[in-house]
Structure formats: structure tokens, C-alpha cells
Tab-separated table of C-alpha atoms in Angstrom:
chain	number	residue	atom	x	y	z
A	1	UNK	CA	80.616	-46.164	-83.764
A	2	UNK	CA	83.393	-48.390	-85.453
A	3	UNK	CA	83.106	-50.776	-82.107
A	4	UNK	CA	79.452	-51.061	-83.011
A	5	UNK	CA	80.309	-51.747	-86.541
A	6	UNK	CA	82.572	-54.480	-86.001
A	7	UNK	CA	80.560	-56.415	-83.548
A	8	UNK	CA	77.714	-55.990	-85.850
A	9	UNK	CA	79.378	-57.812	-88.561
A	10	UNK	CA	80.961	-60.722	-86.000
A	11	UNK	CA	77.255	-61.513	-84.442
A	12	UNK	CA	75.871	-61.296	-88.112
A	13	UNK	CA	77.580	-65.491	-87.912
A	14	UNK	CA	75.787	-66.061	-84.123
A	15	UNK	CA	72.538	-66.293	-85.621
A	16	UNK	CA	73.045	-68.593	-87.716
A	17	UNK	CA	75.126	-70.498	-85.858
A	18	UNK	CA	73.257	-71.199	-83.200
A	19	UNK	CA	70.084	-71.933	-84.853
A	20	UNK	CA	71.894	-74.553	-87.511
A	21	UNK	CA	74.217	-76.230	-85.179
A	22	UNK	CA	73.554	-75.385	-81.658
A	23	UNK	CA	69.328	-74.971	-81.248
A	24	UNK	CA	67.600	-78.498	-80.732
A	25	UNK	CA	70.971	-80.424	-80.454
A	26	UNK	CA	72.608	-79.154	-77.279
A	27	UNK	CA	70.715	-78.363	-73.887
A	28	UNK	CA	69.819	-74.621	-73.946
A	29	UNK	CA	71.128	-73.767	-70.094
A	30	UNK	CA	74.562	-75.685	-71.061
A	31	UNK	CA	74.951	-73.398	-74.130
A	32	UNK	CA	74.265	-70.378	-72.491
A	33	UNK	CA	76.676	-71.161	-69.530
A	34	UNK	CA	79.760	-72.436	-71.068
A	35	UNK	CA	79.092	-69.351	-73.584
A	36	UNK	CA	79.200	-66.938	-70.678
A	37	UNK	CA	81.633	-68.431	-68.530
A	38	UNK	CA	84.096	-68.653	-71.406
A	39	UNK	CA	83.471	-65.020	-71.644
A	40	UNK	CA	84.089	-64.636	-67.663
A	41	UNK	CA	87.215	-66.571	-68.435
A	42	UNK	CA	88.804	-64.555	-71.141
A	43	UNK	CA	87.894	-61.345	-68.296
A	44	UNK	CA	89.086	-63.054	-65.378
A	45	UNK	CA	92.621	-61.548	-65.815
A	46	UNK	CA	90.736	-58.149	-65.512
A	47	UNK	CA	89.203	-59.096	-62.304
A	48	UNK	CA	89.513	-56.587	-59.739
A	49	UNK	CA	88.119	-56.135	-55.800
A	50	UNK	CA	90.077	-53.084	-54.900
A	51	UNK	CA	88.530	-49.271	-55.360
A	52	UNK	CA	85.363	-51.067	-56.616
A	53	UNK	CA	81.938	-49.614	-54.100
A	54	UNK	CA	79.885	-52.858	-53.344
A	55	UNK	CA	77.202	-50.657	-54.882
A	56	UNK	CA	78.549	-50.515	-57.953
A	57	UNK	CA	79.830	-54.171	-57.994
A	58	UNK	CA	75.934	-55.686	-57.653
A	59	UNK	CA	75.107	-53.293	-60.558
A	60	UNK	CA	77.446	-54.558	-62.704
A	61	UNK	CA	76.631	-58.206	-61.710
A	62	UNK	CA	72.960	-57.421	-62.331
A	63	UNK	CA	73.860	-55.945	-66.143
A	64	UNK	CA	75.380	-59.289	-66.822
A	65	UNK	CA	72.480	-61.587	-65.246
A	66	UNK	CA	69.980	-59.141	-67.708
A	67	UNK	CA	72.348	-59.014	-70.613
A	68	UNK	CA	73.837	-62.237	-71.171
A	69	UNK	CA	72.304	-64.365	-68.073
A	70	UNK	CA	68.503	-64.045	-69.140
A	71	UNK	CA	68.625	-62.563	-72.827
A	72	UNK	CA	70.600	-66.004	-73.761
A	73	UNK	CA	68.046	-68.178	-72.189
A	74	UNK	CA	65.160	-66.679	-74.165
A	75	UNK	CA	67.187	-66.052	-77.305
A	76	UNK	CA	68.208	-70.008	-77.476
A	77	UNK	CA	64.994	-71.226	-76.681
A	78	UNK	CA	63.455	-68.663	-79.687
A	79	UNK	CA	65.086	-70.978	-82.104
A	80	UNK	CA	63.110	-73.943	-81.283
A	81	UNK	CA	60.139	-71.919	-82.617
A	82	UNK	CA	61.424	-69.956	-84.912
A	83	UNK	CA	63.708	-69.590	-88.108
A	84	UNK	CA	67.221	-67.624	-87.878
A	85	UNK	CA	65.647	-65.017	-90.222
A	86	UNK	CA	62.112	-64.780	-87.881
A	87	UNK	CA	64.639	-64.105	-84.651
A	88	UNK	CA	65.932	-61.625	-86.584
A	89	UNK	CA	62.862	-60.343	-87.158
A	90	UNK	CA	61.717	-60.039	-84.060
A	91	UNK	CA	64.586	-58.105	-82.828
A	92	UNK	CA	63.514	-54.931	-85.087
A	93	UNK	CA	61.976	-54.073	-81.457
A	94	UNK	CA	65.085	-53.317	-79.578
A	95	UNK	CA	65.968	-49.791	-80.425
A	96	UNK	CA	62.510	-48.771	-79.260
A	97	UNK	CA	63.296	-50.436	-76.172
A	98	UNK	CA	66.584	-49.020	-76.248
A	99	UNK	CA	65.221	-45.520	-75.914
A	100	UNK	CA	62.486	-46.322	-73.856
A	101	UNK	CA	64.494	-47.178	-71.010
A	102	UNK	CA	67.418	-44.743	-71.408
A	103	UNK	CA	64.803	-42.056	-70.699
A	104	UNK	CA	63.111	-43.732	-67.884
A	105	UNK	CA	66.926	-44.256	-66.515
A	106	UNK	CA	67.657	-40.375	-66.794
A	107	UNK	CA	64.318	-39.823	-65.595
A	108	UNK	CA	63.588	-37.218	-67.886
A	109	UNK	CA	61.190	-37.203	-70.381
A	110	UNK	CA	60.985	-39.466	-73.669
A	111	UNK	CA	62.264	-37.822	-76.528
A	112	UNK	CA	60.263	-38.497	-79.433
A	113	UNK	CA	62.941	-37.908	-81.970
A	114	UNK	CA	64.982	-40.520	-80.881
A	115	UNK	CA	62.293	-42.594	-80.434
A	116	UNK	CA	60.576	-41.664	-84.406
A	117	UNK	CA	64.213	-42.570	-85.697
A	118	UNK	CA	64.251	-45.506	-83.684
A	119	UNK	CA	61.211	-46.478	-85.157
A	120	UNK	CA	61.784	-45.854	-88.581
A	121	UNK	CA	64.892	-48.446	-88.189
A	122	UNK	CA	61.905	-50.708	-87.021
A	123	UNK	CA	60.031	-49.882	-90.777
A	124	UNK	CA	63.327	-50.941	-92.097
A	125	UNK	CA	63.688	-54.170	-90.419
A	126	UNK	CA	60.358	-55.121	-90.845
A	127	UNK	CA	60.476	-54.436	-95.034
A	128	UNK	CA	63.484	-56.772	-94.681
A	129	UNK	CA	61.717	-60.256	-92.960
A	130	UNK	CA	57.962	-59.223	-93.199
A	131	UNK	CA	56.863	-62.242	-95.278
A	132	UNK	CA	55.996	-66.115	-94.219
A	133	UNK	CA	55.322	-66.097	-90.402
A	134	UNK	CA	55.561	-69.583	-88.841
A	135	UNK	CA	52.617	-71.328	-86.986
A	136	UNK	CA	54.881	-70.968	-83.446
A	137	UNK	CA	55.916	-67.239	-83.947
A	138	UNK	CA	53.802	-66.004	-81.166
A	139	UNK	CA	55.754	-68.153	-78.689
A	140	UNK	CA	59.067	-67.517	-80.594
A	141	UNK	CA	58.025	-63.662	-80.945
A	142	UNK	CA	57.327	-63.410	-76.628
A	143	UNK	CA	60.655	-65.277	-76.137
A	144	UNK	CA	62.728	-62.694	-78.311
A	145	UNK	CA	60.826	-59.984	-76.852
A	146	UNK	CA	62.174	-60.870	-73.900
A	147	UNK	CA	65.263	-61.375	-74.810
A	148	UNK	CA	65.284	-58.141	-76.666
A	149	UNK	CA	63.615	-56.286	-73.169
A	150	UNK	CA	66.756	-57.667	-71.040
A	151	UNK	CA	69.164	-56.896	-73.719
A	152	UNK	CA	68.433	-53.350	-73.665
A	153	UNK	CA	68.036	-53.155	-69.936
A	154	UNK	CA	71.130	-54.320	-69.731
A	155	UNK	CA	73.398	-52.409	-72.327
A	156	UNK	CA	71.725	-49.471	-71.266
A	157	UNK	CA	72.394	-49.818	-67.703
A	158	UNK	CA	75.637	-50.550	-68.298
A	159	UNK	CA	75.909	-47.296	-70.289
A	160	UNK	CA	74.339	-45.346	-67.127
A	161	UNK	CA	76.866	-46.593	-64.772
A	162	UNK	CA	79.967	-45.898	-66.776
A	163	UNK	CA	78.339	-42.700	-66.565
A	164	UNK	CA	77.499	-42.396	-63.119
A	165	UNK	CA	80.714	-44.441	-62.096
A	166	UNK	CA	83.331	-44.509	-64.690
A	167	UNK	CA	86.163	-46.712	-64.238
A	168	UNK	CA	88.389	-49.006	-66.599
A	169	UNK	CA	85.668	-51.108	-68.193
A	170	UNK	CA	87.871	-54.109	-69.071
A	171	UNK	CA	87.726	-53.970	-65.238
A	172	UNK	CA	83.957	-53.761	-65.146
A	173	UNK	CA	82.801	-56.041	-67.110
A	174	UNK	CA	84.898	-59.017	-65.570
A	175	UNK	CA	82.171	-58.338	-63.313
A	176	UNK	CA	79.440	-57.974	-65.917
A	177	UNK	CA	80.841	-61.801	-66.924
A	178	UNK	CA	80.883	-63.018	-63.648
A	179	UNK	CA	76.989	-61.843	-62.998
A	180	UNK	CA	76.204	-63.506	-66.289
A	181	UNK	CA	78.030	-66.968	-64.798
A	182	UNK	CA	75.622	-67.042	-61.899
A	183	UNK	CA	72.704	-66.836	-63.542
A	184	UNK	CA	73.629	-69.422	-66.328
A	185	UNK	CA	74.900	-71.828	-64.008
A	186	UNK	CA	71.635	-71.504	-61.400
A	187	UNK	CA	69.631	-72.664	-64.713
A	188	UNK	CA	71.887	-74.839	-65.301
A	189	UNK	CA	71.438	-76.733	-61.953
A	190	UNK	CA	68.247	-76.137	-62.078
A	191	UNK	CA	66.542	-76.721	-65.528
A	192	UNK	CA	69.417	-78.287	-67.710
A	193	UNK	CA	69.889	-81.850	-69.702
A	194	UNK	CA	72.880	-83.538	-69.423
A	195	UNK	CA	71.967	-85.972	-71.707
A	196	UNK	CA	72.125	-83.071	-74.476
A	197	UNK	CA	75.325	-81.771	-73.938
A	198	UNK	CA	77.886	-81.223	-77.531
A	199	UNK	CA	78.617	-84.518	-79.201
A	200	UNK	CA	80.947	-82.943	-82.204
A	201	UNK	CA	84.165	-81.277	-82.711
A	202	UNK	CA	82.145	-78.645	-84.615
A	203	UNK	CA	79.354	-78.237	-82.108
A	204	UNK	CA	82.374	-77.138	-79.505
A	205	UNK	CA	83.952	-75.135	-81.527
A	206	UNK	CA	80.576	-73.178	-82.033
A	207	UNK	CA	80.376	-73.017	-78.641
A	208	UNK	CA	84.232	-71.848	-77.776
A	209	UNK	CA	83.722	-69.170	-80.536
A	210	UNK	CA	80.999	-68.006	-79.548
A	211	UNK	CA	81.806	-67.504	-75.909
A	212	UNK	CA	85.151	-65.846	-76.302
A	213	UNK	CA	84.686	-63.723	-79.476
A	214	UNK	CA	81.449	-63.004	-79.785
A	215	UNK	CA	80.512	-63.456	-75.960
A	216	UNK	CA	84.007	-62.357	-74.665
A	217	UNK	CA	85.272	-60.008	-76.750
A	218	UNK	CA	81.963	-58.411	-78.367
A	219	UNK	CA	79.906	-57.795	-75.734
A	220	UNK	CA	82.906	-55.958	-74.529
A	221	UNK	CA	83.264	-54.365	-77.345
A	222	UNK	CA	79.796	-53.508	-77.777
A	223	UNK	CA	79.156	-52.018	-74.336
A	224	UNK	CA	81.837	-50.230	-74.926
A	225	UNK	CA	80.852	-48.212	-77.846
A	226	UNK	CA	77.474	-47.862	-76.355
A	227	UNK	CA	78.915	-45.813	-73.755
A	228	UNK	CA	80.950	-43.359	-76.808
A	229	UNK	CA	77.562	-42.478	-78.510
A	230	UNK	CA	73.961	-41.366	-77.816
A	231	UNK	CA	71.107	-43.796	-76.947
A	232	UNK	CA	70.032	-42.899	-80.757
A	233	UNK	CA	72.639	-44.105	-82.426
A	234	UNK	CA	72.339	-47.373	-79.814
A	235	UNK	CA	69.019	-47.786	-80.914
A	236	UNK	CA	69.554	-47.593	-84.557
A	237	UNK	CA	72.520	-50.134	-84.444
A	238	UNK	CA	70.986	-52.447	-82.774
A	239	UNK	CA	68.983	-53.035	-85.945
A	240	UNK	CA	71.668	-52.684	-88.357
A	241	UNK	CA	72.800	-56.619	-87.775
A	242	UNK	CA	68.982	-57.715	-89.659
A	243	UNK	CA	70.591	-57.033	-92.814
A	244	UNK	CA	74.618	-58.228	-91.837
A	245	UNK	CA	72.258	-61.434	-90.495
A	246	UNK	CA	70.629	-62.619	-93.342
A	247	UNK	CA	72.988	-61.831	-95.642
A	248	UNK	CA	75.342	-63.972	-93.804
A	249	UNK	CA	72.463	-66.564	-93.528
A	250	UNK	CA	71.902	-66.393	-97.262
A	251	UNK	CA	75.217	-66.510	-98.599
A	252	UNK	CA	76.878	-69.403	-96.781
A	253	UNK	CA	73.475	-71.264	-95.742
A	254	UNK	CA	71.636	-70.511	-99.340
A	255	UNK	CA	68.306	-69.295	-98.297
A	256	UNK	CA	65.955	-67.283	-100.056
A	257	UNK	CA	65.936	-64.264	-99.867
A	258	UNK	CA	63.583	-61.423	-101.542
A	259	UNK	CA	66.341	-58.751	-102.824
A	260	UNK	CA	64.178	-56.095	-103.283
A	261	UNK	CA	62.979	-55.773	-99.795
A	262	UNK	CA	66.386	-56.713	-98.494
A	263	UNK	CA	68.168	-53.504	-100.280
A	264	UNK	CA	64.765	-51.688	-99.406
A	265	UNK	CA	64.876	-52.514	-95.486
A	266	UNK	CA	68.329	-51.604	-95.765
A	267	UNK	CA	68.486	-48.442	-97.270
A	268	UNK	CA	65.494	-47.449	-94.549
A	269	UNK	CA	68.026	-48.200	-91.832
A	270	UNK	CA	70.590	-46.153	-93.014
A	271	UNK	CA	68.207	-43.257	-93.648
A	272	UNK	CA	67.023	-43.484	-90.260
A	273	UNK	CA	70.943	-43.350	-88.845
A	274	UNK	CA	71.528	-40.089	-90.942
A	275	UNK	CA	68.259	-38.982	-89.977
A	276	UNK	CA	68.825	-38.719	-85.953
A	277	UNK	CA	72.334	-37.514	-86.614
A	278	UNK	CA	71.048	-34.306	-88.087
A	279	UNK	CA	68.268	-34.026	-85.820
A	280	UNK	CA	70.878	-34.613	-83.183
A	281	UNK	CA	72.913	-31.842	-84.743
A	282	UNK	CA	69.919	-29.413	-84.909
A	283	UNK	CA	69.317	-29.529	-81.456
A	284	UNK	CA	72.994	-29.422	-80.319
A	285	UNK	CA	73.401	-26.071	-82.927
């Protein structure tokens, strides 16, 4: 949970980042492949070939091309659409996918009280941002949808291996990295602007920080709580960076922000964490 908690508060800067510095200025595949292949880099020490099934390898590979690969190149492009605190907005629908496909993973039925806590961090979320909508937020809203669908596919898949085939998962995810590179760089090739690449010290330093600590290290990190709690704790925390998010967004970029709702949403999200731990208890007692 603490893993969860920290990475929370680090990607509570990415948002903003991205869409004040990055989003518009630099070429969307060149951002998302320096980001992941700085995060490959920082792994590459980690790299392993030995006592690894080919089986497991590809799956792996496939978390990072779903994960980072994908989610980054329809999370960057959101921002052309949208505002910081609409993407944020839009994410309130990841625990539900979060659930979703654990269950269909286990191949076992749904279980509806994960899912009604997930959803009640989705109430939260939305008292936070419900307000102005822009005139592009359907676009914006399918492009974080499907960032949000391959973000859960992939830190939930990567949860279902570790448990299917643990081993050292600094190990594994120099793999997830490397999955994430070829995808990135294939779009790269294929779709990117060179003529848009970083033209300031700043706009690289974005870039380097946001591959290596919150690419790098987080996701890491992240994955690696996901696999020391329950898909309905995953769920739930995958909302709790709305709040970290905009408060980040308000305080150093000095938007507006509606107080009330904020605590409101807030509070909601909370409730719904203590919630499915004492449903969770129930049904363990």
C-alpha cells in the first residue's frame, strides 16, 4: 500500500507536466519513447535471459507494449483535447476496469463488491472535476479511455503473472521496459515529427524525469505494490491521484479550483478504501 502511496504522490507532477510543457510542443511518439526507453535504461542492469520460459518473456513484453507502449500514446495525445484537470477526469474509469479484467483473468465470476467500491471511488472522482466540459472532450474522453483500458490490462496482467510465475521483478520488468521500447519506437518510425522534437533545457529535463522516476522507478514501484494487495485496493488507488493531481495543478500552476467538491470527492474516495477493506474483512472472517 505505501508503494502505491508514494507513486501516487510522484505522478500527481506528470500531469501537469506533460500537459504545460510537453503536450503541443514536442512530437507525441518522441515523448513517449525516450520516456520509456529511459525507463528500459535505468532496468537494463536487471536484464536477465537465463531461467526466464520464452512464455513468460512475451508476456512480460506484451504488459509493457499495453502499459506504457499504448497507454502513453493515447494519454499524450488526450492533452491536445483536453485540460490536465479533464484527463484527470476521465481516469475516474480505471478502477472499474481494474476489476473488470482481474475477474475475467481469474476466470471466475465478477465480484460486485469490489466492483460497488470501485465505483463509489468513481462518485468521488467525478464530485471532484464534474464541472465545465470542453467542446473536444468526447475525443479527449475516447483517447483516455483507452489509455485507461491498456493501463489496467496491463498492471493487472502483470499482477497475474507474478502470480502465476513469480520471480525477482526488478528482473521482470527490464522486460516489461524493453516491450514498452518496441512499441514506442515502431510509432516512432512510423508516425513521429522530427521537426517537433525538445528545443529547451526544461523541456528535457521533463522528459529525463519523467522517464526515469516516474517511468523508471514508479511504474516499478507501482506494479509492484499491485502485486502485495487485492485488485480492490488496485482499483481504489488508481483514483486516489485525482485529488494528489489537481492539488498539485492548483497550487504551483494556480488554477481554480471549487474546494468544496474537491474535499467532497475526496473524502468519497477514502470512504470507498475503508469501505472494501471491511467488506474484504467480512468475507475473509
Amino acid at each position: 500500500m505505501l508503494y502505491l502511496i508514494f507513486v501516487t504522490i510522484i505522478w500527481s507532477f506528470s500531469f501537469s507536466f506533460i500537459g504545460v510543457y510537453i503536450s503541443g510542443q514536442v512530437d507525441t511518439w518522441f515523448a513517449v519513447v525516450m520516456r520509456v526507453l529511459l525507463a528500459f535504461i535505468t532496468f537494463l542492469p536487471f536484464l536477465r535471459f537465463r531461467n526466464i520460459k520464452l512464455k513468460t518473456l512475451f508476456l512480460l513484453m506484451g504488459v509493457g507494449a499495453c502499459q506504457l507502449g499504448i497507454m502513453y500514446f493515447f494519454y499524450y495525445n488526450s492533452f491536445q483535447y483536453i485540460s490536465v484537470p479533464e484527463v484527470l477526469l476521465f481516469t475516474i474509469f480505471t478502477p472499474i476496469y481494474v476489476t473488470v479484467i482481474y475477474d475475467l483473468l481469474q476466470r471466475h465470476p465478477l465480484r460486485l463488491s469490489y466492483l460497488f467500491t470501485a465505483i463509489i471511488a468513481v462518485i468521488g472522482a467525478a464530485i471532484i472535476r464534474y464541472d465545465h466540459i470542453s467542446a473536444n472532450f468526447i475525443i479527449g474522453f475516447l483517447l483516455i479511455q483507452g489509455a485507461n483500458i491498456v493501463f489496467a490490462l496491463g498492471q493487472v496482467g502483470y499482477k497475474r503473472i507474478m502470480e502465476i510465475y513469480p520471480m525477482p521483478q526488478h528482473q521482470a520488468f527490464a522486460w516489461v521496459y524493453f516491450g514498452a521500447v518496441i512499441v514506442a519506437t515502431v510509432g516512432w518510425l512510423l508516425f513521429g515529427d522530427a521537426s517537433k522534437l525538445p528545443t529547451t533545457i526544461l523541456q528535457w529535463s521533463i522528459i529525463i524525469w519523467l522517464g526515469v522516476v516516474a517511468s523508471g522507478i514508479c511504474y516499478f514501484l507501482w506494479n509492484f505494490g499491485a502485486t502485495k494487495v487485492d485488485s480492490g485496493t488496485l482499483a481504489i488507488m488508481n483514483n486516489v491521484v485525482i485529488p494528489t493531481g489537481i492539488l498539485v495543478n492548483v497550487v504551483i500552476w494556480h488554477q481554480s479550483l471549487d474546494w468544496l467538491r474537491f474535499i467532497l470527492g475526496s473524502v468519497v474516495i477514502v470512504l470507498a478504501l475503508l469501505l472494501h477493506y471491511k467488506v474484504k474483512n467480512r468475507s475473509l472472517s
